[in-house]
Coordinates of N, CA and C in Angstrom, one line a residue:
M5 N -6.4 11.0 6.8 CA -7.2 11.0 5.6 C -8.3 12.0 5.7
T6 N -8.9 12.2 4.6 CA -10.0 13.2 4.6 C -11.3 12.6 5.2
S7 N -12.3 13.4 5.3 CA -13.5 12.9 5.9 C -14.2 11.9 5.1
T8 N -13.9 11.8 3.8 CA -14.5 10.8 2.9 C -13.6 9.5 2.9
D9 N -12.6 9.4 3.7 CA -11.7 8.3 3.8 C -10.9 8.1 2.5
R10 N -10.9 9.1 1.6 CA -10.1 9.1 0.4 C -8.8 9.8 0.7
P11 N -7.7 9.2 0.5 CA -6.4 9.9 0.9 C -6.1 11.0 -0.1
T12 N -5.5 12.1 0.5 CA -5.0 13.1 -0.4 C -3.9 12.6 -1.2
W13 N -3.4 13.3 -2.2 CA -2.3 12.8 -3.1 C -1.1 12.6 -2.3
D14 N -0.8 13.5 -1.4 CA 0.4 13.3 -0.5 C 0.3 12.1 0.4
E15 N -0.9 11.9 0.9 CA -1.1 10.7 1.7 C -0.9 9.4 0.9
Y16 N -1.5 9.4 -0.3 CA -1.5 8.3 -1.2 C -0.1 7.9 -1.6
F17 N 0.7 8.9 -2.0 CA 2.1 8.6 -2.5 C 3.0 8.2 -1.3
M18 N 2.7 8.9 -0.1 CA 3.6 8.5 1.0 C 3.2 7.1 1.5
M19 N 2.0 6.8 1.5 CA 1.6 5.4 1.9 C 2.3 4.4 0.9
M20 N 2.3 4.7 -0.4 CA 3.0 3.8 -1.3 C 4.5 3.7 -0.9
A21 N 5.1 4.8 -0.6 CA 6.6 4.8 -0.3 C 6.8 4.0 1.0
R22 N 6.0 4.2 2.0 CA 6.2 3.6 3.3 C 5.7 2.2 3.4
D23 N 4.5 2.0 2.9 CA 3.8 0.7 3.1 C 4.0 -0.4 2.0
V24 N 4.5 0.1 0.9 CA 4.8 -0.9 -0.2 C 6.3 -0.9 -0.6
V25 N 6.8 0.2 -1.0 CA 8.1 0.3 -1.6 C 9.2 0.0 -0.5
A26 N 9.1 0.7 0.6 CA 10.1 0.5 1.7 C 10.2 -0.9 2.2
Q27 N 9.1 -1.7 2.0 CA 9.1 -3.1 2.5 C 10.0 -4.0 1.7
R28 N 10.4 -3.5 0.5 CA 11.3 -4.3 -0.3 C 12.8 -4.0 0.1
A29 N 13.0 -3.1 0.9 CA 14.4 -2.7 1.3 C 15.1 -3.9 1.9
T30 N 16.4 -4.0 1.6 CA 17.2 -5.2 2.1 C 18.2 -4.8 3.1
C31 N 18.3 -3.5 3.5 CA 19.2 -3.1 4.6 C 18.4 -3.3 5.9
T32 N 19.0 -4.0 6.8 CA 18.4 -4.4 8.1 C 18.4 -3.2 9.1
R33 N 19.1 -2.2 8.8 CA 19.2 -1.1 9.8 C 18.1 -0.1 9.6
R34 N 17.6 0.1 8.4 CA 16.6 1.0 8.1 C 15.9 0.7 6.8
K35 N 14.6 0.7 6.7 CA 13.9 0.5 5.4 C 13.4 1.8 4.9
V36 N 13.9 2.2 3.8 CA 13.5 3.5 3.2 C 12.9 3.2 1.8
G37 N 11.8 3.9 1.5 CA 11.2 3.8 0.2 C 11.1 5.2 -0.4
A38 N 11.2 5.3 -1.8 CA 11.0 6.5 -2.5 C 10.1 6.3 -3.7
V39 N 9.2 7.3 -4.0 CA 8.4 7.2 -5.1 C 8.5 8.6 -5.9
L40 N 8.9 8.5 -7.2 CA 9.0 9.7 -8.0 C 7.7 9.9 -8.8
V41 N 7.1 11.0 -8.7 CA 5.7 11.3 -9.2 C 5.8 12.6 -10.1
R42 N 5.0 12.6 -11.2 CA 4.8 13.8 -11.9 C 3.4 13.8 -12.4
D43 N 2.7 14.9 -12.2 CA 1.3 15.0 -12.6 C 0.4 13.9 -12.1
K44 N 0.7 13.6 -10.8 CA -0.1 12.6 -10.0 C 0.0 11.2 -10.6
R45 N 1.1 10.9 -11.3 CA 1.4 9.6 -11.9 C 2.8 9.1 -11.4
I46 N 2.9 7.9 -11.0 CA 4.1 7.3 -10.5 C 5.1 7.1 -11.7
L47 N 6.3 7.7 -11.6 CA 7.3 7.5 -12.7 C 8.2 6.3 -12.3
T48 N 8.7 6.3 -11.1 CA 9.5 5.1 -10.7 C 9.5 5.0 -9.2
T49 N 10.0 3.9 -8.7 CA 10.1 3.7 -7.2 C 11.5 3.3 -6.9
G50 N 11.9 3.4 -5.7 CA 13.2 2.9 -5.3 C 13.3 2.6 -3.8
Y51 N 14.1 1.7 -3.4 CA 14.3 1.4 -2.0 C 15.7 1.1 -1.7
N52 N 16.1 1.2 -0.5 CA 17.6 1.0 -0.2 C 17.9 -0.5 -0.2
G53 N 18.8 -0.8 -1.1 CA 19.3 -2.2 -1.3 C 20.5 -2.2 -2.1
S54 N 21.2 -3.3 -2.1 CA 22.5 -3.5 -2.8 C 22.3 -3.3 -4.3
P55 N 23.3 -3.0 -5.1 CA 23.3 -3.0 -6.5 C 22.9 -4.4 -7.0
P56 N 22.3 -4.4 -8.2 CA 21.9 -5.7 -8.8 C 23.2 -6.7 -8.8
G57 N 22.9 -7.9 -8.4 CA 24.0 -8.9 -8.5 C 24.9 -8.9 -7.3
M58 N 24.8 -8.0 -6.4 CA 25.7 -7.9 -5.2 C 24.9 -8.4 -4.0
P59 N 25.6 -8.9 -3.0 CA 25.0 -9.4 -1.8 C 24.2 -8.3 -1.0
H60 N 23.1 -8.7 -0.4 CA 22.3 -7.8 0.3 C 22.6 -7.9 1.8
C61 N 22.3 -6.8 2.6 CA 22.5 -6.8 4.0 C 21.7 -8.0 4.7
T62 N 20.6 -8.3 4.1 CA 19.8 -9.4 4.7 C 20.5 -10.7 4.5
D63 N 21.4 -10.8 3.6 CA 22.1 -12.1 3.3 C 23.5 -12.1 4.0
V64 N 24.2 -11.0 4.0 CA 25.6 -11.0 4.6 C 25.8 -10.0 5.7
G65 N 24.8 -9.2 6.0 CA 25.0 -8.2 7.1 C 25.3 -6.9 6.5
C66 N 25.1 -5.8 7.3 CA 25.4 -4.5 6.8 C 26.9 -4.2 6.8
W67 N 27.4 -3.3 5.9 CA 28.8 -2.9 5.9 C 28.8 -1.5 6.4
V68 N 29.1 -1.4 7.7 CA 28.9 -0.1 8.4 C 30.3 0.6 8.5
V69 N 30.2 1.9 8.0 CA 31.4 2.8 8.1 C 30.9 4.1 8.6
E70 N 31.5 4.6 9.7 CA 31.1 5.8 10.4 C 29.6 5.9 10.6
N71 N 29.1 4.8 11.1 CA 27.7 4.6 11.5 C 26.7 4.6 10.3
H72 N 27.2 4.4 9.1 CA 26.3 4.3 7.9 C 26.5 3.0 7.2
C73 N 25.5 2.4 6.8 CA 25.6 1.2 5.9 C 26.0 1.6 4.5
I74 N 27.1 1.2 4.0 CA 27.5 1.6 2.7 C 27.4 0.5 1.7
R75 N 26.8 -0.6 2.1 CA 26.5 -1.7 1.2 C 25.4 -1.4 0.2
T76 N 24.5 -0.5 0.6 CA 23.2 -0.3 -0.1 C 23.3 1.0 -0.9
I77 N 22.5 1.1 -1.9 CA 22.2 2.3 -2.7 C 20.9 2.9 -2.0
H78 N 20.9 4.2 -1.8 CA 19.7 4.8 -1.1 C 18.5 4.7 -2.0
A79 N 17.3 4.8 -1.4 CA 16.1 4.7 -2.1 C 15.9 5.8 -3.2
E80 N 16.3 7.0 -2.9 CA 16.2 8.1 -3.9 C 17.1 7.8 -5.1
Q81 N 18.3 7.3 -4.8 CA 19.3 6.9 -5.9 C 18.7 5.8 -6.7
N82 N 18.1 4.8 -6.1 CA 17.5 3.7 -6.9 C 16.4 4.2 -7.8
A83 N 15.6 5.1 -7.2 CA 14.4 5.7 -8.0 C 15.0 6.4 -9.3
V84 N 16.0 7.2 -9.1 CA 16.6 8.0 -10.2 C 17.2 7.1 -11.2
V85 N 17.9 6.0 -10.7 CA 18.6 5.1 -11.6 C 17.5 4.3 -12.4
Q86 N 16.4 3.9 -11.8 CA 15.3 3.3 -12.5 C 14.8 4.2 -13.7
A87 N 14.7 5.5 -13.4 CA 14.3 6.4 -14.4 C 15.3 6.4 -15.6
A88 N 16.6 6.5 -15.2 CA 17.6 6.5 -16.2 C 17.6 5.2 -17.1
L89 N 17.5 4.1 -16.4 CA 17.5 2.8 -17.1 C 16.4 2.7 -18.1
H90 N 15.2 3.3 -17.8 CA 14.0 3.1 -18.6 C 13.7 4.3 -19.4
G91 N 14.6 5.3 -19.5 CA 14.3 6.5 -20.3 C 13.2 7.4 -19.8
V92 N 13.0 7.5 -18.5 CA 11.9 8.3 -18.0 C 12.5 9.6 -17.4
S93 N 12.0 10.7 -17.9 CA 12.5 12.0 -17.4 C 12.0 12.3 -16.0
T94 N 12.8 12.8 -15.2 CA 12.4 13.2 -13.8 C 12.3 14.7 -13.6
E95 N 12.5 15.4 -14.7 CA 12.4 16.9 -14.7 C 11.0 17.3 -14.1
G96 N 11.0 18.1 -13.1 CA 9.7 18.6 -12.5 C 9.0 17.6 -11.6
A97 N 9.6 16.5 -11.3 CA 8.9 15.5 -10.5 C 8.9 15.8 -9.0
V98 N 8.1 15.1 -8.3 CA 8.1 15.2 -6.8 C 8.6 13.9 -6.3
C99 N 9.4 13.9 -5.3 CA 10.0 12.7 -4.6 C 9.3 12.6 -3.3
Y100 N 8.6 11.5 -3.1 CA 8.0 11.1 -1.8 C 9.0 10.1 -1.2
V101 N 9.5 10.3 0.0 CA 10.5 9.4 0.6 C 10.3 9.3 2.1
T102 N 10.6 8.2 2.6 CA 10.3 7.9 4.0 C 11.3 8.5 5.0
A103 N 12.4 8.9 4.5 CA 13.4 9.6 5.3 C 14.0 10.8 4.5
A104 N 14.2 11.9 5.1 CA 14.8 13.1 4.4 C 16.1 12.6 3.7
P105 N 16.3 13.2 2.6 CA 17.5 12.8 1.8 C 18.8 13.2 2.5
C106 N 19.8 12.3 2.4 CA 21.2 12.6 2.8 C 21.7 13.7 1.8
V107 N 22.9 14.2 2.1 CA 23.4 15.2 1.3 C 23.7 14.7 -0.2
N108 N 24.2 13.5 -0.3 CA 24.4 13.0 -1.7 C 23.1 12.8 -2.4
C109 N 22.1 12.2 -1.8 CA 20.8 12.1 -2.5 C 20.2 13.4 -2.8
A110 N 20.4 14.4 -1.9 CA 19.8 15.7 -2.2 C 20.5 16.3 -3.4
K111 N 21.8 16.2 -3.6 CA 22.5 16.7 -4.8 C 22.0 15.9 -6.0
L112 N 21.8 14.6 -5.9 CA 21.3 13.9 -7.0 C 19.9 14.3 -7.4
L113 N 19.0 14.5 -6.5 CA 17.7 15.0 -6.7 C 17.6 16.3 -7.4
V114 N 18.5 17.2 -7.0 CA 18.6 18.5 -7.6 C 19.0 18.4 -9.1
A115 N 20.1 17.6 -9.3 CA 20.6 17.3 -10.6 C 19.6 16.7 -11.5
A116 N 18.7 15.8 -10.9 CA 17.7 15.1 -11.7 C 16.4 16.0 -12.0
G117 N 16.4 17.2 -11.5 CA 15.3 18.2 -11.8 C 14.1 18.0 -10.9
I118 N 14.3 17.4 -9.8 CA 13.2 17.2 -8.8 C 12.8 18.6 -8.3
K119 N 11.5 18.9 -8.3 CA 11.1 20.2 -7.8 C 10.6 20.3 -6.4
R120 N 10.2 19.1 -5.9 CA 9.6 19.1 -4.5 C 9.9 17.7 -3.9
V121 N 10.3 17.8 -2.6 CA 10.6 16.5 -1.8 C 9.7 16.5 -0.6
V122 N 8.9 15.5 -0.5 CA 8.1 15.2 0.7 C 8.7 14.1 1.4
Y123 N 9.1 14.3 2.7 CA 9.7 13.2 3.5 C 9.0 13.0 4.8
A124 N 9.1 11.8 5.3 CA 8.4 11.5 6.6 C 9.4 11.7 7.8
D125 N 10.5 11.0 7.9 CA 11.4 11.1 9.0 C 12.6 12.0 8.7
K126 N 13.1 12.6 9.8 CA 14.4 13.3 9.6 C 15.5 12.4 9.4
Y127 N 16.5 12.9 8.7 CA 17.8 12.1 8.5 C 18.7 12.4 9.7
T128 N 19.8 11.7 9.8 CA 20.7 11.9 11.0 C 21.3 13.3 11.0
D129 N 21.4 14.0 9.9 CA 21.9 15.3 9.8 C 21.0 16.1 8.9
S130 N 21.2 17.4 8.8 CA 20.3 18.2 7.9 C 21.0 18.8 6.7
Y131 N 22.2 18.3 6.3 CA 22.9 18.8 5.2 C 22.1 18.6 3.9
G132 N 21.4 17.5 3.7 CA 20.6 17.3 2.5 C 19.5 18.3 2.4
E133 N 18.9 18.6 3.6 CA 17.8 19.6 3.6 C 18.3 20.9 3.1
Q134 N 19.5 21.3 3.6 CA 20.1 22.6 3.2 C 20.4 22.6 1.8
V135 N 20.9 21.5 1.2 CA 21.2 21.5 -0.3 C 19.9 21.7 -1.0
L136 N 18.9 21.0 -0.7 CA 17.6 21.2 -1.4 C 17.0 22.6 -1.3
R137 N 17.1 23.2 -0.1 CA 16.6 24.6 0.1 C 17.4 25.5 -0.7
D138 N 18.8 25.4 -0.7 CA 19.6 26.3 -1.5 C 19.4 26.2 -3.0
A139 N 18.9 25.0 -3.4 CA 18.7 24.8 -4.9 C 17.2 25.2 -5.2
G140 N 16.5 25.7 -4.2 CA 15.1 26.1 -4.5 C 14.1 25.0 -4.6
V141 N 14.5 23.8 -4.2 CA 13.5 22.6 -4.2 C 12.6 22.8 -3.0
I142 N 11.3 22.6 -3.2 CA 10.3 22.7 -2.1 C 10.5 21.5 -1.2
L143 N 10.7 21.7 0.0 CA 10.9 20.6 1.0 C 9.9 20.6 2.1
E144 N 9.2 19.5 2.2 CA 8.1 19.4 3.2 C 8.1 18.2 4.0
Q145 N 8.0 18.3 5.3 CA 7.9 17.1 6.1 C 6.5 16.6 6.2
Y146 N 6.3 15.4 5.9 CA 5.0 14.8 5.9 C 4.6 14.4 7.3
T147 N 3.5 14.9 7.8 CA 3.1 14.7 9.2 C 1.8 13.9 9.3
G148 N 1.3 13.4 8.2 CA 0.1 12.6 8.2 C 0.3 11.2 8.7
K149 N -0.6 10.4 8.5 CA -0.6 9.0 9.0 C 0.2 8.1 8.1

């Protein structure tokens, strides 16, 4: 944080993604949170969890295929879905996410008009990062607290 103990905008939104949104995640393997922001205002949030009405990993266990849990929707996907459900445009928004997007989430973020992605932890591969760079999306690893 800054010397005045007031978080920067990146710190603020990353804290929201990590300390609030990710805590709702229902996958027991990894808790991921995402916050979509435009003009310093939160548009939507998302965490990794099962689609509405379907069983969660916390209830029935993870469904692991090739070392990935496929029972859940990723945090970024849920954030974009929430925007679609509520008629919120994501054009020009920033995505704060606790893990770098996978390749499918990266493609979704590009298609949703996201202009910048700030992530905390690396993903298991870098394909998503490559997709974002190729599309001209600003990609930054968050190294703050």
